[in-house]
Amino acid sequence: MKMPKTTLSILLAVVVVVLVAVGARLLVWSGGEHSTIASIGGPFTLVNQDGRTVTDQDFRGRWMLIYFGYTFCPDVCPTSLSVAAQAMDKLAPAEQKQLVPVFVTVDPARDTPPVMKDYVGAFHPAMVGLTGDEAQVQAAMKAYKVYGAKAKGGDAQSYTVDHSSILYLVGPDGRFVQHFPHGTNADEVVAALKKHLK
Ligand code: NI
């Protein structure tokens, strides 16, 4: 049996389109860490530990290792921020200059700039602490898909806040690159950072 030439070329065209589509799909998948959670991160306007308003634009050109939590946190936040600080210390000085560890509070009512300043300073001299008004903090949390809610019990000063515990790596262009779940150790973070830092 002989197929007409036009049918054959249509078939060929369909095959080519399918192959290109599959190829494009595979490319997207191979960039998994970027594509699947590409909607994490984005613009923010917050207040740093010196009381100055800063935006995500102020960090362009440097990598950010961002963590959301609160200074009254009994153990989860200190553990994660220690990992960020240890990772920073394990980098060469030239690499350290390309990275800023950033702590964003989910509890702006208690975490004022002076409170943040004392807190981040205790972890690492390069660490930036960001707070803001309720709306600014909520917007930043929403951008990073961070969960945070006051736990029941406790009074106005002693309440705890349930929150997600994730380190986010953001590139010098402001785009989210990858995250490290709670429990990732400093060596694992450093290994990931070394792939990106020059
Ligand atoms: Ni915490």
Coordinates of C-alpha atoms and ligand atoms in Angstrom, one line a residue:
M1 CA 0.0 0.0 0.0
K2 CA 1.3 3.5 -0.9
M3 CA 0.3 6.6 1.1
P4 CA -0.3 9.8 -0.8
K5 CA 2.5 12.2 -0.4
T6 CA 0.4 14.9 1.4
T7 CA -0.8 12.4 4.0
L8 CA 2.8 11.4 4.6
S9 CA 4.0 14.9 5.1
I10 CA 1.1 15.7 7.4
L11 CA 1.9 12.7 9.5
L12 CA 5.6 13.8 9.6
A13 CA 4.6 17.3 10.7
V14 CA 2.5 15.8 13.5
V15 CA 5.4 13.7 14.6
V16 CA 7.7 16.6 14.7
V17 CA 5.3 18.8 16.6
V18 CA 4.8 16.0 19.2
L19 CA 8.5 15.5 19.6
V20 CA 9.1 19.2 20.0
A21 CA 6.4 19.4 22.6
V22 CA 7.8 16.5 24.6
G23 CA 11.2 17.9 24.4
A24 CA 10.1 21.3 25.7
R25 CA 8.2 19.5 28.5
L26 CA 11.3 17.5 29.5
L27 CA 13.4 20.7 29.5
V28 CA 10.9 22.3 31.9
W29 CA 11.0 19.2 34.1
S30 CA 14.8 19.1 34.2
G31 CA 14.7 22.6 35.6
G32 CA 12.4 21.3 38.3
E33 CA 13.5 23.3 41.2
H34 CA 12.8 26.5 39.2
S35 CA 9.6 25.6 37.4
T36 CA 7.5 23.8 40.0
I37 CA 7.7 26.5 42.6
A38 CA 8.3 29.5 40.3
S39 CA 5.5 31.4 42.0
I40 CA 7.4 31.7 45.3
G41 CA 8.9 35.0 46.2
G42 CA 8.5 38.4 44.7
P43 CA 8.5 42.1 45.6
F44 CA 8.4 43.1 49.3
T45 CA 8.6 46.3 51.2
L46 CA 9.8 45.9 54.8
V47 CA 11.7 47.7 57.5
N48 CA 15.2 46.7 58.5
Q49 CA 16.8 46.4 61.9
D50 CA 18.0 50.0 61.7
G51 CA 14.4 51.2 61.1
R52 CA 15.0 51.9 57.4
T53 CA 12.4 50.9 54.8
V54 CA 13.9 48.4 52.3
T55 CA 12.5 46.5 49.3
D56 CA 13.6 43.4 47.5
Q57 CA 15.3 45.8 45.0
D58 CA 17.9 46.7 47.6
F59 CA 19.2 43.2 47.6
R60 CA 19.6 42.9 43.8
G61 CA 23.1 41.7 42.8
R62 CA 23.4 39.5 45.9
W63 CA 22.0 36.1 46.8
M64 CA 19.5 36.0 49.7
L65 CA 19.1 33.2 52.1
I66 CA 15.7 34.1 53.6
Y67 CA 14.0 32.7 56.7
F68 CA 10.6 33.7 58.2
G69 CA 10.1 33.3 61.9
Y70 CA 9.9 35.3 65.1
T71 CA 12.4 36.3 67.8
F72 CA 10.4 34.8 70.7
C73 CA 10.5 31.4 69.0
P74 CA 11.7 28.8 71.5
D75 CA 13.7 26.5 69.3
V76 CA 12.7 26.2 65.6
C77 CA 13.9 29.6 64.5
P78 CA 17.1 29.6 66.5
T79 CA 17.9 26.2 65.0
S80 CA 17.3 27.4 61.4
L81 CA 19.1 30.7 61.8
S82 CA 22.1 28.9 63.3
V83 CA 22.2 26.7 60.1
A84 CA 22.1 29.9 58.0
A85 CA 24.8 31.5 60.1
Q86 CA 27.0 28.3 60.1
A87 CA 26.6 28.0 56.3
M88 CA 27.7 31.7 56.0
D89 CA 30.8 31.0 58.1
K90 CA 31.7 27.9 56.0
L91 CA 31.9 30.0 52.8
A92 CA 35.1 31.7 51.6
P93 CA 35.2 35.5 52.2
A94 CA 34.6 36.2 48.5
E95 CA 31.6 34.0 48.6
Q96 CA 30.2 35.6 51.7
K97 CA 30.1 38.9 50.0
Q98 CA 27.7 37.6 47.5
L99 CA 25.2 36.3 50.0
V100 CA 22.9 38.0 52.6
P101 CA 21.2 35.9 55.3
V102 CA 17.8 37.5 55.9
F103 CA 15.5 36.9 58.8
V104 CA 11.9 38.2 58.3
T105 CA 9.6 38.3 61.3
V106 CA 6.0 36.9 61.1
D107 CA 5.4 38.7 64.5
P108 CA 5.9 42.4 63.8
A109 CA 3.9 43.4 66.9
R110 CA 6.7 42.3 69.2
D111 CA 9.6 42.2 66.7
T112 CA 10.4 45.9 66.4
P113 CA 13.6 47.0 64.6
P114 CA 15.6 47.2 67.9
V115 CA 14.4 43.7 68.9
M116 CA 15.4 42.4 65.5
K117 CA 18.7 44.1 65.6
D118 CA 19.7 42.4 68.9
Y119 CA 18.4 39.1 67.6
V120 CA 20.0 38.9 64.2
G121 CA 23.3 40.3 65.6
A122 CA 23.5 37.4 67.9
F123 CA 23.4 34.9 65.0
H124 CA 25.6 36.6 62.4
P125 CA 27.1 40.1 61.8
A126 CA 25.9 39.9 58.1
M127 CA 22.4 38.9 59.0
V128 CA 19.6 41.4 58.1
G129 CA 16.5 41.5 60.1
L130 CA 13.3 42.6 58.5
T131 CA 10.0 43.7 60.1
G132 CA 7.3 46.2 59.1
D133 CA 3.7 46.9 59.7
E134 CA 1.2 44.1 59.8
A135 CA 0.2 44.6 56.1
Q136 CA 3.8 44.7 54.9
V137 CA 4.7 41.5 56.8
Q138 CA 1.6 39.8 55.6
A139 CA 2.3 40.7 52.0
A140 CA 5.9 39.3 52.3
M141 CA 4.6 36.1 53.9
K142 CA 2.0 35.7 51.2
A143 CA 4.7 36.1 48.5
Y144 CA 6.8 33.4 50.0
K145 CA 3.8 31.2 50.9
V146 CA 4.7 31.3 54.5
Y147 CA 2.3 30.1 57.1
G148 CA 2.2 32.0 60.4
A149 CA -0.5 32.2 63.1
K150 CA -0.6 33.0 66.8
A151 CA -1.0 29.8 68.8
K152 CA -3.9 29.7 71.3
G153 CA -3.0 30.6 74.9
G154 CA -0.4 32.9 76.3
D155 CA -1.0 36.6 77.0
A156 CA -0.2 39.6 74.9
Q157 CA 3.5 39.3 75.6
S158 CA 4.1 35.5 75.9
Y159 CA 2.2 34.0 73.0
T160 CA 3.9 31.7 70.5
V161 CA 3.4 31.7 66.8
D162 CA 3.0 28.6 64.7
H163 CA 4.9 29.0 61.4
S164 CA 6.4 27.2 58.5
S165 CA 10.2 26.7 58.8
I166 CA 11.9 26.9 55.4
L167 CA 15.1 28.5 54.1
Y168 CA 14.6 30.1 50.7
L169 CA 17.5 30.8 48.3
V170 CA 16.8 33.8 46.1
G171 CA 19.1 34.8 43.2
P172 CA 20.8 38.1 42.5
D173 CA 18.0 38.9 40.0
G174 CA 15.4 38.5 42.8
R175 CA 14.1 35.2 41.5
F176 CA 13.5 32.3 43.8
V177 CA 15.9 29.4 43.2
Q178 CA 15.3 26.7 45.7
H179 CA 14.3 26.0 49.3
F180 CA 15.8 24.0 52.1
P181 CA 13.3 22.2 54.4
H182 CA 13.6 22.4 58.1
G183 CA 16.3 19.9 59.2
T184 CA 18.7 20.7 56.3
N185 CA 22.1 21.0 57.8
A186 CA 24.7 23.7 57.2
D187 CA 26.9 21.5 55.0
E188 CA 24.0 20.7 52.7
V189 CA 23.1 24.4 52.4
V190 CA 26.8 25.2 51.7
A191 CA 27.0 22.5 49.0
A192 CA 24.0 24.0 47.3
L193 CA 25.3 27.6 47.6
K194 CA 28.7 26.6 46.1
K195 CA 26.9 25.7 42.9
H196 CA 25.8 29.3 42.5
L197 CA 28.4 31.5 44.2
K198 CA 31.4 32.5 42.2
Ligands
NI1 NI 10.1 29.8 65.0

